[in-house]
Amino acid sequence: MNGPALFYDKAAFRKAGLQPPATWKELRQAAAKPTGGRSYGLALSAVATEEGSWQYVPFLGSGGDLEQLDSAESVSALTYWTSLLHDGSA
């Protein structure tokens, strides 16, 4: 069973004028806003074990499938996740 949760810093959100995100698009926008210097808008577990891979599973929840990682939905979920790393939000 995997039950990750998204926590946020209420004071940082208030300071940045943000509300807790309700969609993946809002999460992406919220993660980008407080990012800068040594601060990141989103932290992801990236342990190089099976434990780390389970942190990715919630991102597949938008139609992706662990049994079909090459499906368009699974590729889209991975693209979303990695784009957070590439743009410095995570």
PDB file of N, CA, C and O in Angstrom, residues 9-47:
ATOM      1  N   ASP A   9       3.599  24.512   3.187  1.00  0.00           N
ATOM      2  CA  ASP A   9       3.946  25.481   4.217  1.00  0.00           C
ATOM      3  C   ASP A   9       2.936  26.629   4.118  1.00  0.00           C
ATOM      4  O   ASP A   9       2.979  27.438   3.184  1.00  0.00           O
ATOM      5  N   LYS A  10       2.019  26.696   5.087  1.00  0.00           N
ATOM      6  CA  LYS A  10       0.956  27.701   5.042  1.00  0.00           C
ATOM      7  C   LYS A  10       1.516  29.118   4.986  1.00  0.00           C
ATOM      8  O   LYS A  10       1.015  29.959   4.233  1.00  0.00           O
ATOM      9  N   ALA A  11       2.558  29.389   5.753  1.00  0.00           N
ATOM     10  CA  ALA A  11       3.139  30.738   5.765  1.00  0.00           C
ATOM     11  C   ALA A  11       3.751  31.080   4.409  1.00  0.00           C
ATOM     12  O   ALA A  11       3.572  32.195   3.906  1.00  0.00           O
ATOM     13  N   ALA A  12       4.446  30.138   3.807  1.00  0.00           N
ATOM     14  CA  ALA A  12       5.056  30.379   2.491  1.00  0.00           C
ATOM     15  C   ALA A  12       3.982  30.589   1.431  1.00  0.00           C
ATOM     16  O   ALA A  12       4.133  31.440   0.546  1.00  0.00           O
ATOM     17  N   PHE A  13       2.903  29.829   1.516  1.00  0.00           N
ATOM     18  CA  PHE A  13       1.808  30.000   0.561  1.00  0.00           C
ATOM     19  C   PHE A  13       1.156  31.373   0.715  1.00  0.00           C
ATOM     20  O   PHE A  13       0.878  32.045  -0.273  1.00  0.00           O
ATOM     21  N   ARG A  14       0.916  31.780   1.968  1.00  0.00           N
ATOM     22  CA  ARG A  14       0.334  33.103   2.208  1.00  0.00           C
ATOM     23  C   ARG A  14       1.240  34.191   1.630  1.00  0.00           C
ATOM     24  O   ARG A  14       0.774  35.100   0.946  1.00  0.00           O
ATOM     25  N   LYS A  15       2.524  34.078   1.921  1.00  0.00           N
ATOM     26  CA  LYS A  15       3.496  35.073   1.457  1.00  0.00           C
ATOM     27  C   LYS A  15       3.519  35.163  -0.074  1.00  0.00           C
ATOM     28  O   LYS A  15       3.648  36.246  -0.634  1.00  0.00           O
ATOM     29  N   ALA A  16       3.380  34.003  -0.735  1.00  0.00           N
ATOM     30  CA  ALA A  16       3.407  33.967  -2.201  1.00  0.00           C
ATOM     31  C   ALA A  16       2.029  34.209  -2.817  1.00  0.00           C
ATOM     32  O   ALA A  16       1.890  34.241  -4.038  1.00  0.00           O
ATOM     33  N   GLY A  17       1.004  34.359  -1.977  1.00  0.00           N
ATOM     34  CA  GLY A  17      -0.344  34.581  -2.491  1.00  0.00           C
ATOM     35  C   GLY A  17      -0.950  33.351  -3.132  1.00  0.00           C
ATOM     36  O   GLY A  17      -1.721  33.457  -4.087  1.00  0.00           O
ATOM     37  N   LEU A  18      -0.598  32.180  -2.626  1.00  0.00           N
ATOM     38  CA  LEU A  18      -1.059  30.913  -3.211  1.00  0.00           C
ATOM     39  C   LEU A  18      -2.137  30.254  -2.369  1.00  0.00           C
ATOM     40  O   LEU A  18      -2.191  30.442  -1.154  1.00  0.00           O
ATOM     41  N   GLN A  19      -2.947  29.468  -3.032  1.00  0.00           N
ATOM     42  CA  GLN A  19      -3.909  28.582  -2.384  1.00  0.00           C
ATOM     43  C   GLN A  19      -3.426  27.156  -2.609  1.00  0.00           C
ATOM     44  O   GLN A  19      -2.725  26.883  -3.585  1.00  0.00           O
ATOM     45  N   PRO A  20      -3.801  26.214  -1.736  1.00  0.00           N
ATOM     46  CA  PRO A  20      -3.410  24.817  -1.963  1.00  0.00           C
ATOM     47  C   PRO A  20      -3.910  24.347  -3.335  1.00  0.00           C
ATOM     48  O   PRO A  20      -5.063  24.608  -3.694  1.00  0.00           O
ATOM     49  N   PRO A  21      -3.055  23.693  -4.122  1.00  0.00           N
ATOM     50  CA  PRO A  21      -3.465  23.264  -5.459  1.00  0.00           C
ATOM     51  C   PRO A  21      -4.487  22.130  -5.412  1.00  0.00           C
ATOM     52  O   PRO A  21      -4.441  21.276  -4.535  1.00  0.00           O
ATOM     53  N   ALA A  22      -5.405  22.163  -6.369  1.00  0.00           N
ATOM     54  CA  ALA A  22      -6.429  21.122  -6.469  1.00  0.00           C
ATOM     55  C   ALA A  22      -6.281  20.305  -7.747  1.00  0.00           C
ATOM     56  O   ALA A  22      -6.929  19.276  -7.899  1.00  0.00           O
ATOM     57  N   THR A  23      -5.416  20.752  -8.668  1.00  0.00           N
ATOM     58  CA  THR A  23      -5.199  20.040  -9.928  1.00  0.00           C
ATOM     59  C   THR A  23      -3.696  19.949 -10.189  1.00  0.00           C
ATOM     60  O   THR A  23      -2.904  20.653  -9.563  1.00  0.00           O
ATOM     61  N   TRP A  24      -3.329  19.117 -11.151  1.00  0.00           N
ATOM     62  CA  TRP A  24      -1.908  19.010 -11.517  1.00  0.00           C
ATOM     63  C   TRP A  24      -1.415  20.339 -12.079  1.00  0.00           C
ATOM     64  O   TRP A  24      -0.296  20.761 -11.819  1.00  0.00           O
ATOM     65  N   LYS A  25      -2.253  21.022 -12.838  1.00  0.00           N
ATOM     66  CA  LYS A  25      -1.868  22.323 -13.395  1.00  0.00           C
ATOM     67  C   LYS A  25      -1.604  23.324 -12.274  1.00  0.00           C
ATOM     68  O   LYS A  25      -0.613  24.058 -12.302  1.00  0.00           O
ATOM     69  N   GLU A  26      -2.483  23.352 -11.288  1.00  0.00           N
ATOM     70  CA  GLU A  26      -2.297  24.260 -10.153  1.00  0.00           C
ATOM     71  C   GLU A  26      -1.056  23.886  -9.348  1.00  0.00           C
ATOM     72  O   GLU A  26      -0.344  24.768  -8.856  1.00  0.00           O
ATOM     73  N   LEU A  27      -0.777  22.587  -9.213  1.00  0.00           N
ATOM     74  CA  LEU A  27       0.436  22.156  -8.503  1.00  0.00           C
ATOM     75  C   LEU A  27       1.674  22.678  -9.217  1.00  0.00           C
ATOM     76  O   LEU A  27       2.594  23.193  -8.595  1.00  0.00           O
ATOM     77  N   ARG A  28       1.676  22.568 -10.529  1.00  0.00           N
ATOM     78  CA  ARG A  28       2.819  23.046 -11.315  1.00  0.00           C
ATOM     79  C   ARG A  28       3.005  24.549 -11.132  1.00  0.00           C
ATOM     80  O   ARG A  28       4.114  25.031 -10.948  1.00  0.00           O
ATOM     81  N   GLN A  29       1.921  25.310 -11.188  1.00  0.00           N
ATOM     82  CA  GLN A  29       1.994  26.759 -11.014  1.00  0.00           C
ATOM     83  C   GLN A  29       2.453  27.120  -9.601  1.00  0.00           C
ATOM     84  O   GLN A  29       3.278  28.013  -9.420  1.00  0.00           O
ATOM     85  N   ALA A  30       1.924  26.419  -8.604  1.00  0.00           N
ATOM     86  CA  ALA A  30       2.303  26.689  -7.215  1.00  0.00           C
ATOM     87  C   ALA A  30       3.762  26.332  -6.961  1.00  0.00           C
ATOM     88  O   ALA A  30       4.458  27.037  -6.236  1.00  0.00           O
ATOM     89  N   ALA A  31       4.243  25.263  -7.565  1.00  0.00           N
ATOM     90  CA  ALA A  31       5.636  24.839  -7.365  1.00  0.00           C
ATOM     91  C   ALA A  31       6.613  25.824  -7.983  1.00  0.00           C
ATOM     92  O   ALA A  31       7.707  26.032  -7.461  1.00  0.00           O
ATOM     93  N   ALA A  32       6.229  26.454  -9.066  1.00  0.00           N
ATOM     94  CA  ALA A  32       7.135  27.383  -9.747  1.00  0.00           C
ATOM     95  C   ALA A  32       7.279  28.709  -9.005  1.00  0.00           C
ATOM     96  O   ALA A  32       8.344  29.317  -9.027  1.00  0.00           O
ATOM     97  N   LYS A  33       6.237  29.139  -8.337  1.00  0.00           N
ATOM     98  CA  LYS A  33       6.237  30.488  -7.743  1.00  0.00           C
ATOM     99  C   LYS A  33       7.281  30.683  -6.637  1.00  0.00           C
ATOM    100  O   LYS A  33       8.022  31.648  -6.681  1.00  0.00           O
ATOM    101  N   PRO A  34       7.380  29.789  -5.631  1.00  0.00           N
ATOM    102  CA  PRO A  34       8.366  30.036  -4.563  1.00  0.00           C
ATOM    103  C   PRO A  34       9.767  29.507  -4.872  1.00  0.00           C
ATOM    104  O   PRO A  34      10.638  29.538  -4.033  1.00  0.00           O
ATOM    105  N   THR A  35       9.987  29.026  -6.085  1.00  0.00           N
ATOM    106  CA  THR A  35      11.273  28.458  -6.452  1.00  0.00           C
ATOM    107  C   THR A  35      12.270  29.557  -6.768  1.00  0.00           C
ATOM    108  O   THR A  35      11.949  30.507  -7.468  1.00  0.00           O
ATOM    109  N   GLY A  36      13.477  29.408  -6.233  1.00  0.00           N
ATOM    110  CA  GLY A  36      14.538  30.358  -6.514  1.00  0.00           C
ATOM    111  C   GLY A  36      15.690  30.168  -5.556  1.00  0.00           C
ATOM    112  O   GLY A  36      15.489  29.824  -4.402  1.00  0.00           O
ATOM    113  N   GLY A  37      16.899  30.346  -6.057  1.00  0.00           N
ATOM    114  CA  GLY A  37      18.075  30.149  -5.211  1.00  0.00           C
ATOM    115  C   GLY A  37      18.138  28.718  -4.724  1.00  0.00           C
ATOM    116  O   GLY A  37      18.128  27.795  -5.507  1.00  0.00           O
ATOM    117  N   ARG A  38      18.144  28.553  -3.408  1.00  0.00           N
ATOM    118  CA  ARG A  38      18.189  27.211  -2.832  1.00  0.00           C
ATOM    119  C   ARG A  38      16.811  26.755  -2.351  1.00  0.00           C
ATOM    120  O   ARG A  38      16.691  25.814  -1.592  1.00  0.00           O
ATOM    121  N   SER A  39      15.776  27.439  -2.784  1.00  0.00           N
ATOM    122  CA  SER A  39      14.411  27.087  -2.407  1.00  0.00           C
ATOM    123  C   SER A  39      13.696  26.475  -3.603  1.00  0.00           C
ATOM    124  O   SER A  39      13.821  26.953  -4.730  1.00  0.00           O
ATOM    125  N   TYR A  40      12.941  25.433  -3.326  1.00  0.00           N
ATOM    126  CA  TYR A  40      12.185  24.749  -4.365  1.00  0.00           C
ATOM    127  C   TYR A  40      10.722  24.710  -3.948  1.00  0.00           C
ATOM    128  O   TYR A  40      10.401  24.561  -2.780  1.00  0.00           O
ATOM    129  N   GLY A  41       9.840  24.831  -4.900  1.00  0.00           N
ATOM    130  CA  GLY A  41       8.421  24.826  -4.614  1.00  0.00           C
ATOM    131  C   GLY A  41       7.862  23.453  -4.307  1.00  0.00           C
ATOM    132  O   GLY A  41       6.789  23.338  -3.735  1.00  0.00           O
ATOM    133  N   LEU A  42       8.590  22.394  -4.673  1.00  0.00           N
ATOM    134  CA  LEU A  42       8.113  21.033  -4.463  1.00  0.00           C
ATOM    135  C   LEU A  42       9.290  20.120  -4.180  1.00  0.00           C
ATOM    136  O   LEU A  42      10.326  20.222  -4.843  1.00  0.00           O
ATOM    137  N   ALA A  43       9.125  19.273  -3.194  1.00  0.00           N
ATOM    138  CA  ALA A  43      10.157  18.275  -2.889  1.00  0.00           C
ATOM    139  C   ALA A  43       9.586  16.897  -3.184  1.00  0.00           C
ATOM    140  O   ALA A  43       8.455  16.587  -2.819  1.00  0.00           O
ATOM    141  N   LEU A  44      10.362  16.083  -3.877  1.00  0.00           N
ATOM    142  CA  LEU A  44       9.962  14.727  -4.224  1.00  0.00           C
ATOM    143  C   LEU A  44      11.005  13.760  -3.686  1.00  0.00           C
ATOM    144  O   LEU A  44      12.197  14.043  -3.736  1.00  0.00           O
ATOM    145  N   SER A  45      10.565  12.623  -3.202  1.00  0.00           N
ATOM    146  CA  SER A  45      11.505  11.597  -2.781  1.00  0.00           C
ATOM    147  C   SER A  45      12.109  10.974  -4.032  1.00  0.00           C
ATOM    148  O   SER A  45      11.392  10.594  -4.956  1.00  0.00           O
ATOM    149  N   ALA A  46      13.404  10.911  -4.073  1.00  0.00           N
ATOM    150  CA  ALA A  46      14.075  10.334  -5.238  1.00  0.00           C
ATOM    151  C   ALA A  46      15.069   9.265  -4.801  1.00  0.00           C
ATOM    152  O   ALA A  46      16.124   9.109  -5.389  1.00  0.00           O
ATOM    153  N   VAL A  47      14.716   8.527  -3.758  1.00  0.00           N
ATOM    154  CA  VAL A  47      15.569   7.448  -3.271  1.00  0.00           C
ATOM    155  C   VAL A  47      15.736   6.437  -4.399  1.00  0.00           C
ATOM    156  O   VAL A  47      14.757   6.064  -5.052  1.00  0.00           O
TER     157      VAL A  47
END
